[in-house]
Coordinates of C-alpha atoms and ligand atoms in Angstrom, one line a residue:
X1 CA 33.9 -28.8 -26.1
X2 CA 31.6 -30.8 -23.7
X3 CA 30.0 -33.6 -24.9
X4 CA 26.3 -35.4 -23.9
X5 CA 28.5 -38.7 -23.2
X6 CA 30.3 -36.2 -20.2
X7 CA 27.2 -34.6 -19.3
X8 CA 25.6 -38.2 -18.8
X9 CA 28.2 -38.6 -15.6
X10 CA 26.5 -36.2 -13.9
X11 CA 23.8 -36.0 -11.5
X12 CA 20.5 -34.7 -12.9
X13 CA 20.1 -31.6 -11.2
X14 CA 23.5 -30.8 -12.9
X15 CA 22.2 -32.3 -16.3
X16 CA 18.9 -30.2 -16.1
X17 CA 21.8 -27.4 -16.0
X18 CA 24.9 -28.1 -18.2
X19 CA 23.6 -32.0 -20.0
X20 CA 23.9 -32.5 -23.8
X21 CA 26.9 -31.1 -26.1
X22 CA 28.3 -27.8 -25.7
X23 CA 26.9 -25.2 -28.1
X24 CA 30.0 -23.4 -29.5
X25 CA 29.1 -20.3 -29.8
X26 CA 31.9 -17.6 -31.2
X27 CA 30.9 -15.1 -28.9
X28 CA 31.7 -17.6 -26.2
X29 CA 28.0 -16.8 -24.5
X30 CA 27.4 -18.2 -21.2
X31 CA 23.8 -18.8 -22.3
X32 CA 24.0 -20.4 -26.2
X33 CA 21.9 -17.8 -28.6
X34 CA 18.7 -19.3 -30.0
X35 CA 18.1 -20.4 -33.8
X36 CA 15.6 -18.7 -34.4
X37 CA 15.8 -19.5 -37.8
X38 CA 13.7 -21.7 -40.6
X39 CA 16.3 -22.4 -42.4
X40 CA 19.9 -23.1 -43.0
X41 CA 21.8 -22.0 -45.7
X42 CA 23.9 -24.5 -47.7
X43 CA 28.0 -23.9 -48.2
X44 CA 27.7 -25.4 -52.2
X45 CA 25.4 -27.3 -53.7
X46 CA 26.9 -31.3 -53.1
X47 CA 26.8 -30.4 -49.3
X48 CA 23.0 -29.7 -49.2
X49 CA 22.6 -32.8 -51.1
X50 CA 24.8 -34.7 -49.3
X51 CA 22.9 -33.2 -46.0
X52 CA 19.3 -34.4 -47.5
X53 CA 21.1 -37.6 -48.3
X54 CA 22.4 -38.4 -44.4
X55 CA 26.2 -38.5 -45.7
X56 CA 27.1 -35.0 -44.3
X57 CA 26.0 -33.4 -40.6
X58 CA 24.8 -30.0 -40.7
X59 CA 21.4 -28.9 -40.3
X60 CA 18.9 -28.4 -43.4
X61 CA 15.3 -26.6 -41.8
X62 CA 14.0 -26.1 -38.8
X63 CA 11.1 -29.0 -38.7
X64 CA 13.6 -31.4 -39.3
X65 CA 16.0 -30.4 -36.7
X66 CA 17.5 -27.0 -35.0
X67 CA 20.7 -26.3 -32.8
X68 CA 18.3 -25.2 -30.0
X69 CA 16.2 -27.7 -30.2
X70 CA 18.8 -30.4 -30.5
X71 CA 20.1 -29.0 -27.3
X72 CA 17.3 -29.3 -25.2
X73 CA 16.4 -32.8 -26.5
X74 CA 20.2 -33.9 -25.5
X75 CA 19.4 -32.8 -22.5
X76 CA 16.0 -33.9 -21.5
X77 CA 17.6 -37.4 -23.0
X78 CA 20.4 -37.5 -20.4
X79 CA 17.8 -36.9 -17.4
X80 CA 15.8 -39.7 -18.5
X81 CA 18.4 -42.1 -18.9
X82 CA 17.6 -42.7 -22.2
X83 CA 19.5 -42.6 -26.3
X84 CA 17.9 -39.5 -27.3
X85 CA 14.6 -37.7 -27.2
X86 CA 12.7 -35.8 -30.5
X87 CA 11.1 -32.3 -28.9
X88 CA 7.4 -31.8 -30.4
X89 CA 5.4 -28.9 -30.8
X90 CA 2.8 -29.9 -27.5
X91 CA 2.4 -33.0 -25.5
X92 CA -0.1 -34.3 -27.4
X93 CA 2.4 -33.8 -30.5
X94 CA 4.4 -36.3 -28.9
X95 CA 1.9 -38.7 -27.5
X96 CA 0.8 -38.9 -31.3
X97 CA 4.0 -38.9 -32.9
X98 CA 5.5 -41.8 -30.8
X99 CA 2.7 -44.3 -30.7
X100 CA 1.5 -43.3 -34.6
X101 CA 5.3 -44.1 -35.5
X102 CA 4.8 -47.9 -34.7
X103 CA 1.3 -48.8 -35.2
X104 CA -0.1 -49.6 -38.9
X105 CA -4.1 -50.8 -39.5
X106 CA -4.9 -53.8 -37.8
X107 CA -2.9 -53.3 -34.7
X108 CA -4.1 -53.2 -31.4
X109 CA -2.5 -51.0 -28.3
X110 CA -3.3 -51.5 -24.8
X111 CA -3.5 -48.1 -23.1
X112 CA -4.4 -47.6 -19.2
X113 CA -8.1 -46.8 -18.5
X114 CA -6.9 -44.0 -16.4
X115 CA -4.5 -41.5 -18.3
X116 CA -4.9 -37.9 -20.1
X117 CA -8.2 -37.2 -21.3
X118 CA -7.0 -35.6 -24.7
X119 CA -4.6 -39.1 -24.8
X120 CA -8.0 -41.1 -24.5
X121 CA -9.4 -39.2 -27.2
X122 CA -6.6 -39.8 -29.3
X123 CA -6.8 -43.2 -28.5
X124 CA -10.3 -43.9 -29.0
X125 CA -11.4 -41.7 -31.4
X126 CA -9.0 -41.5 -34.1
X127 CA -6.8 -44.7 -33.7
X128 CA -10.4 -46.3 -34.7
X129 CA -10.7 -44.1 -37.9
X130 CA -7.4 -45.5 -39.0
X131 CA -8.3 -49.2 -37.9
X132 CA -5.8 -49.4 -34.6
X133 CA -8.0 -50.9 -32.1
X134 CA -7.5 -50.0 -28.6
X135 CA -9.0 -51.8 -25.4
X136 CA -8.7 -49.7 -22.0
X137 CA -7.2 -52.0 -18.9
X138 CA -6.8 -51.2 -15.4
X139 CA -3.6 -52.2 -15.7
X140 CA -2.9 -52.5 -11.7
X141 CA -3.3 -56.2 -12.0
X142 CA -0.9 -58.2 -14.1
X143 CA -3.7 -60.5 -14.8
X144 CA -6.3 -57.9 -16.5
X145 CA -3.5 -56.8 -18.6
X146 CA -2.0 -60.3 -20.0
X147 CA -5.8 -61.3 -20.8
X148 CA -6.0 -58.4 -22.9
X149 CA -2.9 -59.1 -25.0
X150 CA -3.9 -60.5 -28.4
X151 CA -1.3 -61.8 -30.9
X152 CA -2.4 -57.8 -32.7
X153 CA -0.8 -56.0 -29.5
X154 CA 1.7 -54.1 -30.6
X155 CA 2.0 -51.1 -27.9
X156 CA 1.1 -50.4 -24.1
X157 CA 0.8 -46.9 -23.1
X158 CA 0.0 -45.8 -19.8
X159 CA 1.0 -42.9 -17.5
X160 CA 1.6 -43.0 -13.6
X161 CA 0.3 -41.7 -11.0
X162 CA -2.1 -41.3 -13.3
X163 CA -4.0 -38.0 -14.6
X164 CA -6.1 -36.4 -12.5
X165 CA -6.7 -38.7 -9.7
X166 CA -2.8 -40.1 -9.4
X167 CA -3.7 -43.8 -9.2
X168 CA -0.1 -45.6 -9.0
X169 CA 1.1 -48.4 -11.7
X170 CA 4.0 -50.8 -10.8
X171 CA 6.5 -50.1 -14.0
X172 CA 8.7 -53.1 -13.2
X173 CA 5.3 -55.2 -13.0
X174 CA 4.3 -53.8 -16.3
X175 CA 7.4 -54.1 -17.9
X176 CA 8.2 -57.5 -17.6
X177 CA 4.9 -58.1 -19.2
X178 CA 5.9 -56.0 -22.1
X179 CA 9.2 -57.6 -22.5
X180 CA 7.7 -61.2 -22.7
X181 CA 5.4 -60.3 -25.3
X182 CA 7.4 -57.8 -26.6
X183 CA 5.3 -55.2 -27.1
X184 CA 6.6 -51.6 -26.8
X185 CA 5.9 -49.9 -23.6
X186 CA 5.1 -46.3 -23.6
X187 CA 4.8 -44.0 -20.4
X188 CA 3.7 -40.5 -19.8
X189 CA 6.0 -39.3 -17.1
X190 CA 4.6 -35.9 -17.1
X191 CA 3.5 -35.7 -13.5
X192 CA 6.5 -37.1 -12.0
X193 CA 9.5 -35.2 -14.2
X194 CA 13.0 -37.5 -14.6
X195 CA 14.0 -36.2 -11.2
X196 CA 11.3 -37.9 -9.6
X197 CA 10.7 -41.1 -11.8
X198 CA 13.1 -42.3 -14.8
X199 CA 10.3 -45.4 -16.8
X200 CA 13.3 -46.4 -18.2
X201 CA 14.9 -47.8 -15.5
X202 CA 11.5 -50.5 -15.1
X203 CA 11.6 -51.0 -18.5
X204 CA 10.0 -48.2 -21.0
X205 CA 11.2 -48.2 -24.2
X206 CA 9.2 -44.6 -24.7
X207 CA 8.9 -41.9 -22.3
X208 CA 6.6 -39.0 -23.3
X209 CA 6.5 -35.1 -21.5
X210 CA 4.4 -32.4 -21.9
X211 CA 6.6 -30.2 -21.6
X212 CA 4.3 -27.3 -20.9
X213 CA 4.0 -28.3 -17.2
X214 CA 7.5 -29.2 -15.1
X215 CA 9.9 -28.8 -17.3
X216 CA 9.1 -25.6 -18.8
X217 CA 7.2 -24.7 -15.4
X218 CA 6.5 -21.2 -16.2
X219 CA 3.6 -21.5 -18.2
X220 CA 4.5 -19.9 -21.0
X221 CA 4.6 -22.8 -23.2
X222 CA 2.9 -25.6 -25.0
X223 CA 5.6 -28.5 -25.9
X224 CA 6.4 -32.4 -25.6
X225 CA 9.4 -33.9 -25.7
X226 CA 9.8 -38.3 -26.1
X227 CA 12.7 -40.0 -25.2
X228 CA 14.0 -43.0 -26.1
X229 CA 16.4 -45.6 -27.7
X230 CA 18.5 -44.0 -30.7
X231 CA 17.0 -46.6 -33.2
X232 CA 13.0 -45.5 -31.9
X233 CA 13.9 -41.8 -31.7
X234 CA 15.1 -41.7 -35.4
X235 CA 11.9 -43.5 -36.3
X236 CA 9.6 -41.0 -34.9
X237 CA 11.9 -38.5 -36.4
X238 CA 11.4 -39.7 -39.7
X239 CA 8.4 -40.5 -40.0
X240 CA 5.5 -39.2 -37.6
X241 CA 7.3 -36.3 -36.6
X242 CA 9.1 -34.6 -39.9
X243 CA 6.0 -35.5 -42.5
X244 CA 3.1 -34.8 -39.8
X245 CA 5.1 -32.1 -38.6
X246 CA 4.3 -31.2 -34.9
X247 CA 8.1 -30.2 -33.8
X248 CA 8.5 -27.8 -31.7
X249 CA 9.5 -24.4 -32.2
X250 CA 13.5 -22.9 -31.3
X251 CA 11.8 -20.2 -28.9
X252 CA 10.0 -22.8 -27.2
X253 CA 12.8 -25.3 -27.1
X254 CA 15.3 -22.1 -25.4
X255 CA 12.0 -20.8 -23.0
X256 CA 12.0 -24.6 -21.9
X257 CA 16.3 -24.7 -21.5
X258 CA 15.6 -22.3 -19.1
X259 CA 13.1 -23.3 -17.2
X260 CA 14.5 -27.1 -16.7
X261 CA 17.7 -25.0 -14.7
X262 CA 15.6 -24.8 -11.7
X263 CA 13.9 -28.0 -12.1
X264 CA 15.6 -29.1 -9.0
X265 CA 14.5 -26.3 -6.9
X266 CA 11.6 -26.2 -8.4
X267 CA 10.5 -29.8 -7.5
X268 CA 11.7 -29.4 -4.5
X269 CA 9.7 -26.6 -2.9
X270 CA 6.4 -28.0 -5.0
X271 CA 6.6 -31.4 -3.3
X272 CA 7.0 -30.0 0.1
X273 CA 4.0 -27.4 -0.7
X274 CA 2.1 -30.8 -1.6
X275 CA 2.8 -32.6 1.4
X276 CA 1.6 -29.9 3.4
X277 CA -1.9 -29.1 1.6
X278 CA -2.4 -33.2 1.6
X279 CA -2.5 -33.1 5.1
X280 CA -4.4 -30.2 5.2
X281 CA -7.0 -31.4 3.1
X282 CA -6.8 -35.0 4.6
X283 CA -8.4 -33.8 7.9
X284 CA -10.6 -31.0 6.4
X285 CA -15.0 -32.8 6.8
X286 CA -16.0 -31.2 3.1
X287 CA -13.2 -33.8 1.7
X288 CA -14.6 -36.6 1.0
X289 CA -11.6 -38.9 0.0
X290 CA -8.0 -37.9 -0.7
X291 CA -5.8 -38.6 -3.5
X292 CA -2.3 -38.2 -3.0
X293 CA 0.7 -40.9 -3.3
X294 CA 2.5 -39.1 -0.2
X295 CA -0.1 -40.5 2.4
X296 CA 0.2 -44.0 3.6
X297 CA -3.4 -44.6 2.6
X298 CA -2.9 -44.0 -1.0
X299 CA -2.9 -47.4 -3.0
X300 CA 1.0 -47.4 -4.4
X301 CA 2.3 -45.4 -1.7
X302 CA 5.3 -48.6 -0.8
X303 CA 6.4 -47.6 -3.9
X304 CA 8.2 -44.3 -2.9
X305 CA 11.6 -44.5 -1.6
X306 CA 15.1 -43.2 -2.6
X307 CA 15.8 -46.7 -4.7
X308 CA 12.2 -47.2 -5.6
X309 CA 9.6 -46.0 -8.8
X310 CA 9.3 -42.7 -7.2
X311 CA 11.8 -40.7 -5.5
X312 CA 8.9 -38.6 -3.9
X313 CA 4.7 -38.2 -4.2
X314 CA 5.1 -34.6 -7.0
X315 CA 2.6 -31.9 -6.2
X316 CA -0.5 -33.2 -8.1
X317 CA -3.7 -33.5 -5.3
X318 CA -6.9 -35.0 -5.9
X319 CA -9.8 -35.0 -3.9
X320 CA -13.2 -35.8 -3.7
X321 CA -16.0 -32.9 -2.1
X322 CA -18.3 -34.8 0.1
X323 CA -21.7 -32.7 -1.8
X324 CA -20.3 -33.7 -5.3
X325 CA -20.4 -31.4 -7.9
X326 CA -22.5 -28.7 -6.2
X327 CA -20.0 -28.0 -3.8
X328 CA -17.1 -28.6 -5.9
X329 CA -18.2 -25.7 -8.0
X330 CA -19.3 -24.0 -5.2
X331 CA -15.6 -23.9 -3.5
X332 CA -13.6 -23.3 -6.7
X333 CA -15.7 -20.3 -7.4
X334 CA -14.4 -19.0 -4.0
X335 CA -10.9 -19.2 -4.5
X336 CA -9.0 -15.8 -4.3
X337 CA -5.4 -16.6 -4.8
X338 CA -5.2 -20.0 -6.4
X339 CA -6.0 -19.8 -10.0
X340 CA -9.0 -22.0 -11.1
X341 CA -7.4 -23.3 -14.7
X342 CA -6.1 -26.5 -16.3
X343 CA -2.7 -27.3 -16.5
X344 CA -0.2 -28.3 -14.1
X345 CA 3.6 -27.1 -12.6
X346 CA 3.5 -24.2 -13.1
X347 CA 4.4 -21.5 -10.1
X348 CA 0.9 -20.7 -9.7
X349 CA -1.2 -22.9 -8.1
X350 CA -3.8 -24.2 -10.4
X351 CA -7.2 -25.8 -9.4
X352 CA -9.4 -27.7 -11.8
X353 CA -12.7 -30.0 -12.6
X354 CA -11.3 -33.4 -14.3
X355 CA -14.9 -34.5 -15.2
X356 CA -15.8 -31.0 -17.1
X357 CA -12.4 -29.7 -18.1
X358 CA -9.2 -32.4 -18.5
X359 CA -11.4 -35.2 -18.9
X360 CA -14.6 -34.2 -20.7
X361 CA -13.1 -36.1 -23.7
X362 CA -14.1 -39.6 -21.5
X363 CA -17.6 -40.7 -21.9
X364 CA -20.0 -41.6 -18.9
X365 CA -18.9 -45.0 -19.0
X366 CA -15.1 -44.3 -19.4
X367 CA -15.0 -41.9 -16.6
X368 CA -17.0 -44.2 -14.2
X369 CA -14.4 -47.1 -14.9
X370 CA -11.4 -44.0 -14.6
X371 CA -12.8 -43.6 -11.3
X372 CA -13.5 -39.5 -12.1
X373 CA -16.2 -38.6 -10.5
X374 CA -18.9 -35.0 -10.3
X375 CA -17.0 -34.0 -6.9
X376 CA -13.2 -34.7 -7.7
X377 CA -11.0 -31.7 -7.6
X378 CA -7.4 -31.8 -8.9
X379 CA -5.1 -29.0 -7.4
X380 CA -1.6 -28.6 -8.5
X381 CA 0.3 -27.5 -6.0
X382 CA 2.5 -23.9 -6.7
X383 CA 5.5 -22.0 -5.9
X384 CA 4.0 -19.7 -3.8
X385 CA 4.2 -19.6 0.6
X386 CA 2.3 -22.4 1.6
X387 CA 0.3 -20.9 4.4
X388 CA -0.8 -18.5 1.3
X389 CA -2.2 -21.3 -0.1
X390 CA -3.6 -22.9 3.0
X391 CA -5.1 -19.8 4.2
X392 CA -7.1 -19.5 0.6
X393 CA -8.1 -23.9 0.6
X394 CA -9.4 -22.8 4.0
X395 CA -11.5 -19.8 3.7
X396 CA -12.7 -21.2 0.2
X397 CA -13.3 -24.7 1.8
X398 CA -15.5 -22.9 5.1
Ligands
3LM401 C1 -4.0 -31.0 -17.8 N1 -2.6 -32.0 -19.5 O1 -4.4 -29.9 -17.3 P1 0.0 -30.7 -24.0 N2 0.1 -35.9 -20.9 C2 -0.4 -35.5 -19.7 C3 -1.0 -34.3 -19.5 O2 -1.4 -33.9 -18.3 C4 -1.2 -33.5 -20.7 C5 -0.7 -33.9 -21.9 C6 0.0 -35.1 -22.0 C7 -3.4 -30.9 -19.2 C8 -3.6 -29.9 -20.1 S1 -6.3 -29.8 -20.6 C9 -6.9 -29.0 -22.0 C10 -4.8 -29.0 -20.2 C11 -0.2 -36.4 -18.5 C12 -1.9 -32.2 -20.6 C13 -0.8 -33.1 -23.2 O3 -0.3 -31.1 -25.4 O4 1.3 -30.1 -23.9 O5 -1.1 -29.9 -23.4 O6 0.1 -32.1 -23.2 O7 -4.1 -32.1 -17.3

């Protein structure tokens, strides 16, 4: 049988393929079957003790773990670099589930003023119910985030290029922050998928997907996945996850095995369709400003390379209309062939409002600071022929 520790030599567009241990099935099926099952029945008494217990392996019921499941966490794990992973039932499953895991009353958490609007919401709504206070930092300068850091800090979350408008954090920067004050550092890498950007190499102790978007990338799907150190990852398995519950589902968990084959591909052909609409839309007059970490203009752009943060820009494009959010509406509700809905990397192209969709969690104040404004668009860029595209930006845009 294959193990994850000979999967882990591989290189990840092979792991998205064959990581994590060999399911061994009797049928000897290419494909492993899914458990789709709730539960597991027992071979005697002792040994289902024994399994609630943690002497004995062998799975007990589905919310506390599945073959499926485990497989696609293994391999998710592997991509990232990282111990292990714990699949949960949506993004925001695992957002909550990892940061809720190690946080108590009384703490504090830095998060980054520009990130998810749903994560904000989690962050500054409920964290304050349960007395986890939370300041938001633009945490580009090293400075603005050690003055924030009070002897309560427990956690720093942040996610880059950031949700919708892809403003660029420096990782290493951040992380040797987080190391000296040890605080736990927790990045979305949803935008970027571990082909493109592995946290843990600058220093995350956490890294957080939705898997709905690239991973899965057939929008069929709601799931998150959080990888991590073996130590963290049985924590939030636990405790957040197993008694609050949000894990994700077997058919889910197989839907997304499947998708992450062609995650290679995949990413491929989107960032190349991204490039090319960028410079489209960089040299179209109703675009007002640009935001896109593939052109040299775009604040963070040095750090893209083969041995840097980012091995390429992804296939996220913001922009700002020059009329604002008259003719923002006004060109999204001409759109023919790009569909206007949130959510992100998936085949289709997808076009969006951050200020009244994603991010109408963010009050006034929040979304000035977050830089969102009326006008700013977010496109993710598809699968489909990029002159399909093009020729729809451009008879939507005239
Ligand atoms: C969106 N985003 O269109 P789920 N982290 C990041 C995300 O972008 C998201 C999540 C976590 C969008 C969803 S808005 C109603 C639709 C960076 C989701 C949460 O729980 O799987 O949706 O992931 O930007």
């Amino acid at each position: 049988m294959r193990s994850k520790e000979l999967s882990r030599q591989w290189r990840p567009e092979t792991i998205t393929i064959h990581g994590g241990d060999e399911i061994n099935d009797p049928q000897g099926a290419l494909v492993a079957p899914m458990y789709q099952t709730s539960t597991f029945v027992f071979p005697d008494a002792e040994a289902g003790g024994a399994r609630f217990a943690g002497d004995a392996e062998g799975y007990i019921y589905s919310r506390l773990g599945n073959p499926t499941t485990r497989q696609l966490e293994q391999r998710v794990a592997a991509l990232e670099g990282m111990e292990d992973a714990a699949a949960s039932a949506t993004g925001m499953g695992a957002v909550a589930a990892a940061t809720l895991a190690f946080l108590k009353a009384g703490d504090h958490v830095i998060a980054s003023d520009a990130i998810y609007g749903c994560s904000y919401a989690l962050f500054s709504h409920l964290f304050e119910r349960f007395g986890i206070q939370v300041s938001f930092v633009d945490m580009r300068d090293p400075a603005t985030l050690g003055a924030a850091i009070t002897p309560q800090t427990k956690l720093v979350f942040l996610e880059t290029p950031a949700n919708p408008h892809l403003r660029i954090l420096d990782l290493s920067m951040i992380g040797k922050v987080c190391r000296t004050h040890q605080l736990k550092m927790v990045v979305d890498n949803t935008f970027m998928t571990p082909l493109l950007q592995r946290p843990g190499e600058f220093g995350a102790d956490l890294v957080i997907h939705s898997a709905t978007k690239y991973l899965n990338g057939h929008g069929d799907v709601v799931a998150g996945i959080v990888t991590g150190s073996a130590e963290d990852i049985h924590t939030i398995k636990m405790t957040t996850l197993k008694d609050m519950g949000a894990t994700m589902s077997p058919h889910d968990a197989w839907l997304i095995l499947r998708g992450l084959k062609t995650l290679g591909i995949r990413m491929e052909r989107h960032c190349a369709n991204a490039l090319k609409v960028a410079e489209f839309l960089n040299s179209e007059p109703a675009v007002e400003k640009l935001y896109f970490p593939g052109l040299e203009h775009h604040p963070g752009h040095e750090l893209i390379g083969s041995e840097k943060q980012m091995k390429s820009a992804g296939a996220i494009i913001a922009f700002d209309m020059a009329d604002g959010y008259q003719a923002a509406v006004r060109f999204l509700n001409r759109l023919k062939m790009i569909r206007l809905a949130v959510s992100l990397g998936d085949a289709e192209t997808l076009i969006q409002h951050p200020a009244s969709m994603t991010h109408s969690p963010l009050t006034p104040e929040a979304l000035l600071k977050a830089g969102i404004g009326d006008g700013l668009v977010r496109i993710s860029v598809g699968l489909e022929h990029v002159d399909d595209i093009l020729d729809d930006l451009r008879q939507a845009l005239a």
